[in-house]
mmCIF file of C-alpha atoms in Angstrom:
data_model
loop_
_atom_site.group_PDB
_atom_site.id
_atom_site.type_symbol
_atom_site.label_atom_id
_atom_site.label_comp_id
_atom_site.label_asym_id
_atom_site.label_seq_id
_atom_site.Cartn_x
_atom_site.Cartn_y
_atom_site.Cartn_z
ATOM 1 C CA MET A 12 0.000 0.000 0.000
ATOM 2 C CA GLN A 13 2.804 2.408 0.887
ATOM 3 C CA ASP A 14 4.625 1.591 -2.376
ATOM 4 C CA ASP A 15 1.464 2.282 -4.383
ATOM 5 C CA LEU A 16 0.855 5.556 -2.527
ATOM 6 C CA THR A 17 4.430 6.715 -3.158
ATOM 7 C CA TYR A 18 4.091 5.709 -6.797
ATOM 8 C CA TYR A 19 0.954 7.795 -7.294
ATOM 9 C CA LYS A 20 2.321 10.751 -5.299
ATOM 10 C CA GLN A 21 5.282 10.951 -7.665
ATOM 11 C CA ARG A 22 2.830 11.335 -10.567
ATOM 12 C CA THR A 23 0.413 13.754 -8.880
ATOM 13 C CA VAL A 24 0.339 17.533 -9.100
ATOM 14 C CA GLN A 25 -2.097 19.954 -7.468
ATOM 15 C CA ILE A 26 -3.483 22.946 -9.390
ATOM 16 C CA THR A 27 -4.803 25.869 -7.327
ATOM 17 C CA ALA A 28 -5.929 29.420 -8.005
ATOM 18 C CA LYS A 29 -3.382 32.136 -7.198
ATOM 19 C CA ASP A 30 -6.055 34.237 -5.519
ATOM 20 C CA PRO A 31 -7.501 32.478 -2.418
ATOM 21 C CA ARG A 32 -10.911 33.779 -3.470
ATOM 22 C CA GLY A 33 -10.440 32.863 -7.131
ATOM 23 C CA VAL A 34 -11.497 29.807 -9.121
ATOM 24 C CA ILE A 35 -9.762 27.514 -11.592
ATOM 25 C CA PRO A 36 -10.838 27.147 -15.249
ATOM 26 C CA GLU A 37 -13.271 24.501 -16.407
ATOM 27 C CA GLU A 38 -12.074 20.900 -16.521
ATOM 28 C CA GLN A 39 -11.980 20.681 -20.328
ATOM 29 C CA SER A 40 -9.947 23.882 -20.651
ATOM 30 C CA LEU A 41 -7.540 22.864 -17.884
ATOM 31 C CA ARG A 42 -7.141 19.364 -19.332
ATOM 32 C CA SER A 43 -6.277 20.741 -22.770
ATOM 33 C CA SER A 44 -3.681 23.088 -21.241
ATOM 34 C CA LEU A 45 -2.066 20.366 -19.102
ATOM 35 C CA ALA A 46 -2.053 17.811 -21.922
ATOM 36 C CA SER A 47 1.081 19.444 -23.331
ATOM 37 C CA PHE A 48 3.077 18.094 -20.361
ATOM 38 C CA GLY A 49 1.897 14.470 -20.650
ATOM 39 C CA ASP A 50 -1.056 12.086 -20.709
ATOM 40 C CA ILE A 51 -3.498 12.632 -17.845
ATOM 41 C CA ARG A 52 -4.689 9.512 -16.043
ATOM 42 C CA HIS A 53 -7.064 11.083 -13.529
ATOM 43 C CA PHE A 54 -8.517 14.572 -12.998
ATOM 44 C CA GLN A 55 -10.721 15.719 -10.123
ATOM 45 C CA SER A 56 -11.579 19.240 -9.002
ATOM 46 C CA PHE A 57 -12.621 20.423 -5.540
ATOM 47 C CA SER A 58 -14.070 23.496 -3.880
ATOM 48 C CA THR A 59 -12.312 23.794 -0.529
ATOM 49 C CA ARG A 60 -14.538 26.695 0.484
ATOM 50 C CA ASP A 61 -17.626 24.456 0.586
ATOM 51 C CA PRO A 62 -17.933 21.900 3.422
ATOM 52 C CA GLY A 63 -17.895 18.351 2.133
ATOM 53 C CA PHE A 64 -16.810 19.496 -1.345
ATOM 54 C CA SER A 65 -20.317 20.387 -2.420
ATOM 55 C CA ALA A 66 -21.095 21.550 -5.910
ATOM 56 C CA GLY A 67 -19.559 24.987 -6.064
ATOM 57 C CA SER A 68 -16.966 26.897 -8.033
ATOM 58 C CA PRO A 69 -13.776 24.779 -7.763
ATOM 59 C CA ASN A 70 -10.582 26.452 -6.666
ATOM 60 C CA THR A 71 -8.229 23.434 -6.691
ATOM 61 C CA ALA A 72 -7.748 20.240 -8.691
ATOM 62 C CA ILE A 73 -5.803 16.975 -8.390
ATOM 63 C CA VAL A 74 -4.147 15.774 -11.618
ATOM 64 C CA VAL A 75 -2.500 12.337 -11.880
ATOM 65 C CA PHE A 76 -0.236 11.860 -14.925
ATOM 66 C CA HIS A 77 0.870 8.583 -16.472
ATOM 67 C CA CYS A 78 4.545 9.579 -16.355
ATOM 68 C CA GLN A 79 6.568 11.089 -13.527
ATOM 69 C CA ALA A 80 8.429 13.385 -15.943
ATOM 70 C CA ALA A 81 5.169 15.208 -16.742
ATOM 71 C CA VAL A 82 4.951 16.383 -13.111
ATOM 72 C CA LYS A 83 8.450 17.870 -13.257
ATOM 73 C CA HIS A 84 7.682 19.636 -16.556
ATOM 74 C CA ALA A 85 4.447 21.082 -15.142
ATOM 75 C CA LEU A 86 6.131 22.339 -11.948
ATOM 76 C CA ASP A 87 9.044 23.892 -13.882
ATOM 77 C CA SER A 88 6.636 25.588 -16.297
ATOM 78 C CA SER A 89 4.573 27.001 -13.414
ATOM 79 C CA ARG A 90 7.678 28.376 -11.647
ATOM 80 C CA SER A 91 9.013 30.050 -14.811
ATOM 81 C CA GLU A 92 5.706 31.319 -16.192
ATOM 82 C CA SER A 93 5.710 33.872 -19.004
ATOM 83 C CA ASP A 94 3.218 36.597 -19.863
ATOM 84 C CA GLU A 95 1.641 34.466 -22.609
ATOM 85 C CA SER A 96 1.446 31.193 -20.619
ATOM 86 C CA PHE A 97 -1.890 29.848 -19.429
ATOM 87 C CA TRP A 98 -0.559 29.982 -15.843
ATOM 88 C CA ARG A 99 -0.643 33.771 -16.098
ATOM 89 C CA THR A 100 -3.828 34.067 -18.172
ATOM 90 C CA ALA A 101 -5.819 31.585 -16.048
ATOM 91 C CA SER A 102 -4.268 32.863 -12.773
ATOM 92 C CA VAL A 103 -3.420 29.356 -11.530
ATOM 93 C CA LYS A 104 -0.269 27.643 -10.261
ATOM 94 C CA ALA A 105 1.026 24.075 -9.938
ATOM 95 C CA HIS A 106 2.664 22.637 -6.826
ATOM 96 C CA PRO A 107 3.224 19.200 -5.240
ATOM 97 C CA LEU A 108 0.370 17.575 -3.399
ATOM 98 C CA LYS A 109 -0.156 19.038 0.077
ATOM 99 C CA LYS A 110 0.026 16.253 2.686
ATOM 100 C CA SER A 111 -2.694 17.683 4.920
ATOM 101 C CA GLY A 112 -6.230 18.955 4.735
ATOM 102 C CA PRO A 113 -9.470 17.637 3.227
ATOM 103 C CA VAL A 114 -8.049 17.452 -0.303
ATOM 104 C CA TYR A 115 -5.321 15.067 0.850
ATOM 105 C CA GLU A 116 -7.898 12.959 2.712
ATOM 106 C CA ALA A 117 -9.999 12.727 -0.440
ATOM 107 C CA TYR A 118 -6.865 11.786 -2.365
ATOM 108 C CA LEU A 119 -6.101 8.924 0.044
ATOM 109 C CA THR A 120 -9.674 7.645 0.414
ATOM 110 C CA GLU A 121 -11.079 8.187 -3.083
ATOM 111 C CA ILE A 122 -8.530 8.804 -5.802
ATOM 112 C CA VAL A 123 -5.792 6.279 -4.898
ATOM 113 C CA PRO A 124 -8.235 3.364 -4.309
ATOM 114 C CA LYS A 125 -9.955 4.175 -7.585
ATOM 115 C CA LEU A 126 -6.654 4.140 -9.480
ATOM 116 C CA LYS A 127 -5.656 0.839 -7.838
ATOM 117 C CA GLN A 128 -9.014 -0.671 -8.761
ATOM 118 C CA GLU A 129 -8.585 0.422 -12.375
ATOM 119 C CA SER A 130 -5.091 -1.100 -12.479
ATOM 120 C CA GLN A 131 -6.345 -4.379 -10.976
ATOM 121 C CA ALA A 132 -9.224 -4.477 -13.446
ATOM 122 C CA LEU A 133 -6.783 -3.944 -16.321
ATOM 123 C CA SER A 134 -4.491 -6.713 -15.064
ATOM 124 C CA SER A 135 -7.372 -9.179 -14.517
ATOM 125 C CA GLY A 136 -8.862 -8.286 -17.900
ATOM 126 C CA LEU A 137 -5.652 -9.344 -19.589
ATOM 127 C CA ASN A 138 -5.733 -12.633 -17.562
ATOM 128 C CA GLU A 139 -1.975 -12.602 -17.229
ATOM 129 C CA PRO A 140 0.420 -12.305 -14.303
ATOM 130 C CA PRO A 141 1.696 -8.804 -13.535
ATOM 131 C CA GLY A 142 5.102 -9.656 -14.965
ATOM 132 C CA SER A 143 3.811 -10.305 -18.479
ATOM 133 C CA CYS A 144 1.551 -7.258 -18.242
ATOM 134 C CA GLU A 145 4.599 -5.135 -17.510
ATOM 135 C CA SER A 146 6.491 -6.619 -20.436
ATOM 136 C CA LYS A 147 3.710 -5.620 -22.813
ATOM 137 C CA LEU A 148 3.245 -2.145 -21.413
ATOM 138 C CA GLY A 149 7.006 -1.622 -21.347
ATOM 139 C CA LEU A 150 6.890 -1.163 -25.129
ATOM 140 C CA LEU A 151 4.728 1.930 -24.704
ATOM 141 C CA GLY A 152 7.102 4.017 -22.589
ATOM 142 C CA SER A 153 9.645 4.148 -19.815
ATOM 143 C CA GLU A 154 9.346 2.223 -16.568
ATOM 144 C CA ASP A 155 7.991 5.225 -14.657
ATOM 145 C CA CYS A 156 4.866 5.500 -16.843
ATOM 146 C CA GLY A 157 3.065 2.309 -15.777
ATOM 147 C CA PRO A 158 0.805 1.720 -12.770
ATOM 148 C CA PRO A 159 2.384 -0.046 -9.795
ATOM 149 C CA LEU A 160 0.252 -3.177 -10.104
ATOM 150 C CA LYS A 161 1.808 -3.853 -13.495
ATOM 151 C CA ARG A 162 5.205 -4.305 -11.853
ATOM 152 C CA PRO A 163 6.001 -7.765 -10.406
ATOM 153 C CA ARG A 164 6.057 -7.973 -6.617
ATOM 154 C CA ALA A 165 8.967 -9.808 -4.990
ATOM 155 C CA GLU A 166 6.688 -11.667 -2.559
ATOM 156 C CA ASN A 167 4.207 -12.981 -5.158
ATOM 157 C CA TRP A 168 5.967 -13.783 -8.416
ATOM 158 C CA GLY A 169 9.459 -14.806 -9.396
ATOM 159 C CA THR A 170 11.182 -15.732 -12.624
ATOM 160 C CA ALA A 171 13.075 -18.967 -12.770
ATOM 161 C CA PRO A 172 16.265 -19.311 -14.810
ATOM 162 C CA ASP A 173 14.399 -21.275 -17.500
ATOM 163 C CA GLY A 174 11.962 -18.377 -17.997
ATOM 164 C CA SER A 175 8.921 -19.920 -16.245
ATOM 165 C CA THR A 176 6.867 -18.038 -13.661
ATOM 166 C CA THR A 177 6.854 -19.535 -10.170
ATOM 167 C CA SER A 178 5.247 -18.624 -6.847
ATOM 168 C CA SER A 179 7.816 -17.652 -4.254
ATOM 169 C CA GLY A 180 5.545 -17.576 -1.132
ATOM 170 C CA SER A 181 7.279 -16.637 2.090
ATOM 171 C CA HIS A 182 10.711 -18.090 1.265
ATOM 172 C CA THR A 183 12.074 -15.725 -1.374
ATOM 173 C CA SER A 184 15.435 -16.935 -2.634
ATOM 174 C CA THR A 185 18.574 -14.816 -2.466
ATOM 175 C CA SER A 186 19.443 -15.589 -6.067
ATOM 176 C CA LYS A 187 16.237 -13.937 -7.231
ATOM 177 C CA LEU A 188 17.085 -10.740 -5.391
ATOM 178 C CA SER A 189 20.556 -10.725 -6.893
ATOM 179 C CA ARG A 190 19.046 -10.810 -10.359
ATOM 180 C CA THR A 191 17.204 -7.538 -9.701
ATOM 181 C CA PRO A 192 19.809 -5.181 -8.256
ATOM 182 C CA SER A 193 17.682 -2.134 -9.095
ATOM 183 C CA THR A 194 15.209 -3.116 -6.349
ATOM 184 C CA ILE A 195 17.898 -3.116 -3.616
ATOM 185 C CA PRO A 196 18.088 0.415 -2.133
ATOM 186 C CA ASP A 197 21.261 2.075 -1.035
ATOM 187 C CA SER A 198 22.233 1.986 2.630
ATOM 188 C CA PRO A 199 20.518 4.464 4.981
ATOM 189 C CA GLU A 200 23.887 5.864 6.065
ATOM 190 C CA TRP A 201 24.768 6.706 2.472
ATOM 191 C CA MET A 202 21.362 8.291 1.932
ATOM 192 C CA ARG A 203 21.681 10.391 5.084
ATOM 193 C CA ALA A 204 25.186 11.497 4.107
ATOM 194 C CA ARG A 205 23.979 12.354 0.619
ATOM 195 C CA ILE A 206 21.029 14.324 1.996
ATOM 196 C CA THR A 207 23.375 16.194 4.349
ATOM 197 C CA GLN A 208 25.683 16.985 1.438
ATOM 198 C CA LEU A 209 22.786 18.221 -0.691
ATOM 199 C CA GLU A 210 21.509 20.383 2.150
ATOM 200 C CA ALA A 211 24.995 21.892 2.551
ATOM 201 C CA GLU A 212 25.135 22.587 -1.185
ATOM 202 C CA LEU A 213 21.678 24.132 -0.994
ATOM 203 C CA SER A 214 22.774 26.395 1.873
ATOM 204 C CA ALA A 215 25.882 27.430 -0.075
ATOM 205 C CA ALA A 216 23.752 28.175 -3.130
ATOM 206 C CA ARG A 217 21.399 30.288 -1.035
ATOM 207 C CA ALA A 218 24.334 32.209 0.465
ATOM 208 C CA ALA A 219 25.753 32.831 -3.008
ATOM 209 C CA ARG A 220 22.339 33.968 -4.194
ATOM 210 C CA ASP A 221 21.980 36.393 -1.252
ATOM 211 C CA MET A 222 25.476 37.754 -1.911
ATOM 212 C CA SER A 223 24.711 38.268 -5.590
ATOM 213 C CA ILE A 224 21.462 40.034 -4.683
ATOM 214 C CA SER A 225 23.303 42.405 -2.328
ATOM 215 C CA GLU A 226 25.956 43.107 -4.975
ATOM 216 C CA HIS A 227 23.180 43.706 -7.483
ATOM 217 C CA ASP A 228 21.559 46.249 -5.131
ATOM 218 C CA ILE A 229 24.900 48.035 -4.609
ATOM 219 C CA LEU A 230 25.511 48.285 -8.342
ATOM 220 C CA ARG A 231 21.972 49.532 -8.894
ATOM 221 C CA ALA A 232 22.499 52.282 -6.307
ATOM 222 C CA ALA A 233 25.808 53.254 -7.951
ATOM 223 C CA HIS A 234 24.116 53.297 -11.341
ATOM 224 C CA GLU A 235 21.362 55.595 -10.050
ATOM 225 C CA ALA A 236 23.974 57.938 -8.523
ATOM 226 C CA GLU A 237 25.794 58.092 -11.852
ATOM 227 C CA GLN A 238 22.536 58.859 -13.624
ATOM 228 C CA ARG A 239 21.838 61.732 -11.225
ATOM 229 C CA ALA A 240 25.365 63.128 -11.727
ATOM 230 C CA ARG A 241 24.915 62.882 -15.471
ATOM 231 C CA ARG A 242 21.609 64.769 -15.344
ATOM 232 C CA GLU A 243 23.182 67.515 -13.205
ATOM 233 C CA ALA A 244 26.065 67.827 -15.673
ATOM 234 C CA MET A 245 23.618 68.151 -18.569
ATOM 235 C CA LEU A 246 21.707 70.865 -16.694
ATOM 236 C CA GLN A 247 24.933 72.806 -16.050
ATOM 237 C CA LYS A 248 25.879 72.444 -19.703
ATOM 238 C CA SER A 249 22.483 73.798 -20.796
ATOM 239 C CA ALA A 250 22.840 76.773 -18.421
ATOM 240 C CA ALA A 251 26.319 77.572 -19.788
ATOM 241 C CA GLU A 252 25.076 77.413 -23.381
ATOM 242 C CA THR A 253 22.174 79.735 -22.494
ATOM 243 C CA ALA A 254 24.574 82.276 -20.938
ATOM 244 C CA LEU A 255 26.791 82.110 -24.044
ATOM 245 C CA SER A 256 23.870 82.794 -26.378
ATOM 246 C CA GLN A 257 22.771 85.769 -24.231
ATOM 247 C CA ALA A 258 26.301 87.219 -24.393
ATOM 248 C CA GLU A 259 26.315 86.926 -28.194
ATOM 249 C CA VAL A 260 22.927 88.692 -28.406
ATOM 250 C CA GLU A 261 24.217 91.550 -26.210
ATOM 251 C CA GLN A 262 27.302 91.924 -28.407
ATOM 252 C CA GLY A 263 25.098 92.197 -31.513
ATOM 253 C CA ARG A 264 22.920 94.859 -29.881
ATOM 254 C CA LEU A 265 25.957 96.978 -28.931
ATOM 255 C CA ARG A 266 27.397 96.640 -32.426
ATOM 256 C CA THR A 267 24.113 97.842 -33.968
ATOM 257 C CA ALA A 268 23.928 100.878 -31.641
ATOM 258 C CA LEU A 269 27.505 101.874 -32.498
ATOM 259 C CA GLU A 270 26.858 101.676 -36.239
ATOM 260 C CA ALA A 271 23.714 103.824 -35.850
ATOM 261 C CA ALA A 272 25.671 106.508 -33.937
ATOM 262 C CA LEU A 273 28.413 106.639 -36.562
ATOM 263 C CA SER A 274 25.875 107.092 -39.380
ATOM 264 C CA VAL A 275 24.583 110.393 -37.839
ATOM 265 C CA GLN A 276 27.781 112.399 -38.781
ATOM 266 C CA PRO A 277 27.569 112.226 -42.634
ATOM 267 C CA ALA A 278 23.835 112.991 -42.523
ATOM 268 C CA HIS A 279 24.404 116.303 -40.712
ATOM 269 C CA SER A 280 27.272 117.351 -43.031
ATOM 270 C CA ASN A 281 25.063 116.868 -46.119
ATOM 271 C CA SER A 282 22.186 118.933 -44.704
ATOM 272 C CA THR A 283 24.316 122.099 -43.946
ATOM 273 C CA GLY A 284 25.057 122.832 -47.639
ATOM 274 C CA THR A 285 21.391 123.551 -48.422
ATOM 275 C CA LEU A 286 20.823 126.151 -45.716
ATOM 276 C CA SER A 287 21.591 129.954 -45.902
ATOM 277 C CA GLY A 288 21.591 133.037 -43.744
ATOM 278 C CA TYR A 289 21.542 133.120 -40.065
ATOM 279 C CA GLU A 290 19.929 129.767 -39.755
ATOM 280 C CA GLY A 291 22.620 128.335 -41.960
ATOM 281 C CA LYS A 292 25.285 129.786 -39.772
ATOM 282 C CA LEU A 293 23.613 128.411 -36.694
ATOM 283 C CA LEU A 294 23.213 125.079 -38.309
ATOM 284 C CA GLN A 295 26.804 125.235 -39.507
ATOM 285 C CA GLN A 296 27.914 126.054 -35.989
ATOM 286 C CA HIS A 297 25.842 123.222 -34.609
ATOM 287 C CA SER A 298 27.095 120.965 -37.346
ATOM 288 C CA GLU A 299 30.677 121.851 -36.474
ATOM 289 C CA GLU A 300 29.963 121.052 -32.844
ATOM 290 C CA ALA A 301 28.017 117.898 -33.673
ATOM 291 C CA PRO A 302 30.974 115.909 -35.025
ATOM 292 C CA ASN A 303 32.898 116.667 -31.898
ATOM 293 C CA ARG A 304 29.982 115.559 -29.757
ATOM 294 C CA VAL A 305 29.430 112.521 -31.951
ATOM 295 C CA GLN A 306 33.093 111.723 -31.751
ATOM 296 C CA GLU A 307 32.999 112.084 -27.978
ATOM 297 C CA LEU A 308 29.901 109.923 -27.759
ATOM 298 C CA SER A 309 31.386 107.388 -30.120
ATOM 299 C CA SER A 310 34.614 107.300 -28.138
ATOM 300 C CA GLU A 311 32.669 106.887 -24.894
ATOM 301 C CA ARG A 312 30.535 104.169 -26.427
ATOM 302 C CA SER A 313 33.615 102.571 -27.935
ATOM 303 C CA VAL A 314 35.323 102.475 -24.539
ATOM 304 C CA GLY A 315 32.148 101.156 -22.888
ATOM 305 C CA GLY A 316 31.667 98.622 -25.689
ATOM 306 C CA GLN A 317 35.250 97.475 -25.406
ATOM 307 C CA GLN A 318 34.884 97.067 -21.661
ATOM 308 C CA LYS A 319 31.567 95.262 -22.143
ATOM 309 C CA THR A 320 33.040 93.114 -24.907
ATOM 310 C CA LYS A 321 36.052 92.334 -22.763
ATOM 311 C CA SER A 322 33.854 91.292 -19.842
ATOM 312 C CA ASP A 323 31.607 89.272 -22.186
ATOM 313 C CA THR A 324 34.666 87.628 -23.733
ATOM 314 C CA THR A 325 35.922 86.716 -20.268
ATOM 315 C CA GLU A 326 32.541 85.230 -19.368
ATOM 316 C CA LEU A 327 32.473 83.394 -22.708
ATOM 317 C CA ASP A 328 35.918 81.901 -22.087
ATOM 318 C CA GLU A 329 34.873 80.832 -18.615
ATOM 319 C CA ALA A 330 31.700 79.265 -20.037
ATOM 320 C CA ARG A 331 33.727 77.402 -22.666
ATOM 321 C CA VAL A 332 36.108 76.089 -19.996
ATOM 322 C CA THR A 333 33.115 74.980 -17.934
ATOM 323 C CA ILE A 334 31.604 73.274 -20.988
ATOM 324 C CA GLN A 335 34.843 71.416 -21.687
ATOM 325 C CA ARG A 336 35.066 70.326 -18.062
ATOM 326 C CA LEU A 337 31.452 69.155 -18.102
ATOM 327 C CA LYS A 338 32.048 67.266 -21.346
ATOM 328 C CA SER A 339 35.000 65.441 -19.801
ATOM 329 C CA GLU A 340 32.924 64.643 -16.709
ATOM 330 C CA VAL A 341 30.101 63.327 -18.906
ATOM 331 C CA ALA A 342 32.554 61.137 -20.826
ATOM 332 C CA THR A 343 33.959 59.779 -17.555
ATOM 333 C CA ALA A 344 30.442 59.135 -16.273
ATOM 334 C CA ASN A 345 29.580 57.293 -19.510
ATOM 335 C CA ASP A 346 32.642 55.081 -19.120
ATOM 336 C CA GLN A 347 31.741 54.329 -15.522
ATOM 337 C CA LEU A 348 28.147 53.615 -16.558
ATOM 338 C CA TRP A 349 29.312 51.183 -19.227
ATOM 339 C CA SER A 350 31.546 49.323 -16.773
ATOM 340 C CA SER A 351 28.726 49.248 -14.225
ATOM 341 C CA GLN A 352 26.356 47.800 -16.823
ATOM 342 C CA LEU A 353 28.870 45.086 -17.659
ATOM 343 C CA SER A 354 29.288 44.249 -13.972
ATOM 344 C CA LEU A 355 25.516 44.236 -13.529
ATOM 345 C CA GLU A 356 25.023 41.826 -16.437
ATOM 346 C CA LEU A 357 27.727 39.551 -15.013
ATOM 347 C CA LEU A 358 26.034 39.526 -11.619
ATOM 348 C CA GLU A 359 22.662 38.846 -13.211
ATOM 349 C CA ARG A 360 24.122 35.849 -15.034
ATOM 350 C CA ARG A 361 25.645 34.606 -11.773
ATOM 351 C CA HIS A 362 22.329 35.096 -10.019
ATOM 352 C CA SER A 363 20.476 33.194 -12.750
ATOM 353 C CA SER A 364 22.943 30.304 -12.606
ATOM 354 C CA SER A 365 22.660 30.255 -8.809
ATOM 355 C CA LEU A 366 18.874 30.048 -9.068
ATOM 356 C CA GLU A 367 19.094 27.224 -11.599
ATOM 357 C CA GLN A 368 21.536 25.338 -9.360
ATOM 358 C CA HIS A 369 19.245 25.952 -6.390
ATOM 359 C CA ASP A 370 16.211 24.560 -8.250
ATOM 360 C CA SER A 371 18.075 21.481 -9.496
ATOM 361 C CA THR A 372 19.522 20.814 -6.026
ATOM 362 C CA ARG A 373 16.114 21.156 -4.427
ATOM 363 C CA ASP A 374 14.534 18.734 -6.931
ATOM 364 C CA GLU A 375 17.340 16.240 -6.368
ATOM 365 C CA LEU A 376 16.932 16.572 -2.600
ATOM 366 C CA GLU A 377 13.205 15.875 -2.832
ATOM 367 C CA ALA A 378 13.885 12.818 -4.982
ATOM 368 C CA TYR A 379 16.404 11.494 -2.460
ATOM 369 C CA LYS A 380 13.982 12.094 0.391
ATOM 370 C CA LEU A 381 11.314 10.086 -1.416
ATOM 371 C CA ARG A 382 13.858 7.367 -2.067
ATOM 372 C CA LEU A 383 14.818 7.314 1.623
ATOM 373 C CA GLU A 384 11.164 6.980 2.623
ATOM 374 C CA ASN A 385 10.784 4.041 0.233
ATOM 375 C CA GLU A 386 13.924 2.406 1.661
ATOM 376 C CA GLN A 387 12.707 2.820 5.245
ATOM 377 C CA THR A 388 9.320 1.353 4.346
ATOM 378 C CA HIS A 389 11.035 -1.573 2.641
ATOM 379 C CA MET A 390 13.270 -2.208 5.683
ATOM 380 C CA LYS A 391 10.265 -2.093 7.997
ATOM 381 C CA LYS A 392 8.436 -4.651 5.884
ATOM 382 C CA LEU A 393 11.471 -6.946 5.889
ATOM 383 C CA LYS A 394 11.723 -6.718 9.683
ATOM 384 C CA GLU A 395 8.021 -7.399 10.136
ATOM 385 C CA ARG A 396 8.273 -10.449 7.887
ATOM 386 C CA LEU A 397 11.622 -11.992 8.874
ATOM 387 C CA ILE A 398 11.775 -11.506 12.671
ATOM 388 C CA PRO A 399 8.651 -13.619 13.460
ATOM 389 C CA GLU A 400 9.906 -16.339 11.117
ATOM 390 C CA VAL A 401 13.298 -16.387 12.873
ATOM 391 C CA TYR A 402 11.682 -16.619 16.295
ATOM 392 C CA ARG A 403 9.429 -19.458 15.187
ATOM 393 C CA SER A 404 12.388 -21.290 13.663
ATOM 394 C CA LEU A 405 14.433 -20.868 16.859
ATOM 395 C CA GLY A 406 11.513 -22.097 18.973
ATOM 396 C CA ALA A 407 11.073 -25.180 16.826
ATOM 397 C CA THR A 408 14.810 -25.881 16.954
ATOM 398 C CA HIS A 409 14.824 -25.505 20.737
ATOM 399 C CA GLU A 410 11.894 -27.904 21.112
ATOM 400 C CA THR A 411 13.523 -30.449 18.797
ATOM 401 C CA LEU A 412 16.812 -30.195 20.710
ATOM 402 C CA GLY A 413 14.989 -30.647 24.039
ATOM 403 C CA ALA A 414 13.162 -33.691 22.769
ATOM 404 C CA PHE A 415 16.421 -35.135 21.444
ATOM 405 C CA LEU A 416 18.223 -34.575 24.745
ATOM 406 C CA SER A 417 15.303 -36.076 26.648
ATOM 407 C CA ALA A 418 15.454 -39.130 24.413
ATOM 408 C CA MET A 419 19.190 -39.401 25.081
ATOM 409 C CA GLY A 420 18.614 -39.160 28.818
ATOM 410 C CA GLU A 421 20.287 -35.783 29.119
ATOM 411 C CA PRO A 422 18.648 -32.858 30.896
ATOM 412 C CA PRO A 423 17.402 -30.001 28.688
ATOM 413 C CA ALA A 424 19.754 -27.144 27.901
ATOM 414 C CA SER A 425 17.738 -24.779 30.124
ATOM 415 C CA ASP A 426 18.000 -27.098 33.192
ATOM 416 C CA PRO A 427 20.248 -25.484 35.866
ATOM 417 C CA LYS A 428 21.578 -28.898 37.013
ATOM 418 C CA SER A 429 23.290 -29.365 33.688
ATOM 419 C CA SER A 430 25.826 -26.745 34.709
#
């Protein structure tokens, strides 16, 4: 019974809604989506919100595949779901069977007995021993895709050297066990050591993953700081360019005003030739004074313009130096950003490999735990079967020896006088 239960557990996966208040899709839709992982042997949905699993909207389902590999494919696909996968669109997830709760009770009391009954009906319908049934079904797939009743039991059937099928009863021969070395489990000490080693590797993988995550966070913070410095440099560069353009506009305005002032002198000299009399003399006098005033104004404006131009040129040179410095800082920041991106990609690859190693180690650890449970169950069965037989054999031997000694006239071995 324990072997059959372990067999079916290895081929069972539980589908539940991601939202505790959600529901799973209809059976036909869910079957068609899960069929890509392997052939489904049994499907049953439940509504854990309703007492006694009454007819309500189901939020969980038990799926039993023919092959054990289909369970691994389904679990891996659920863990690494994509945006287009039905796990995301249907809002469901796959996980191993929970070993508690009403769903597990229904699995033990309803689903497993039903599957065993179907396997027994198939074996009896063929009217052949389980060994020949396995040989026929072995052509259809690997050894992990058949029901447990199709595999020969060591206590019921054995294969003689000439190929005939014989009943082994309670005295199973050692030679038969030696012909099937795959049924002999490894020692418990080796299994415990292996489990300890796998747990140590899992702890190391988790530590490496945590370290890579911390390094990833540090690099992300450095990258954000570099981005802020780059934005500040760009803002300073824009401010310097704005100041430079304003200085050029001011220089153009001063140049235009100077040209307008210089054009006043020839206009006045041309107008004095057309006047006469007293007004002409006055105008001539004013015209003689005007060039001097214009010259004074032009010299004053020239000095002021030169001073303004000199100050603007100084500011322009300073702005150009600032721009060059900011350009060099931006180039340095770009180089640092590139190196940080390379380091970040390297850490992401390390993190991904650590996660893959963690998943593979965890799957291997679960497989070894299941194997250890099977080995312990097998050892318990052997003890329950062999120890009573040994005691009965020793009792019969003791009685025979006592009768023999009594017949010889000797006291029994347990008599104190014999000492």
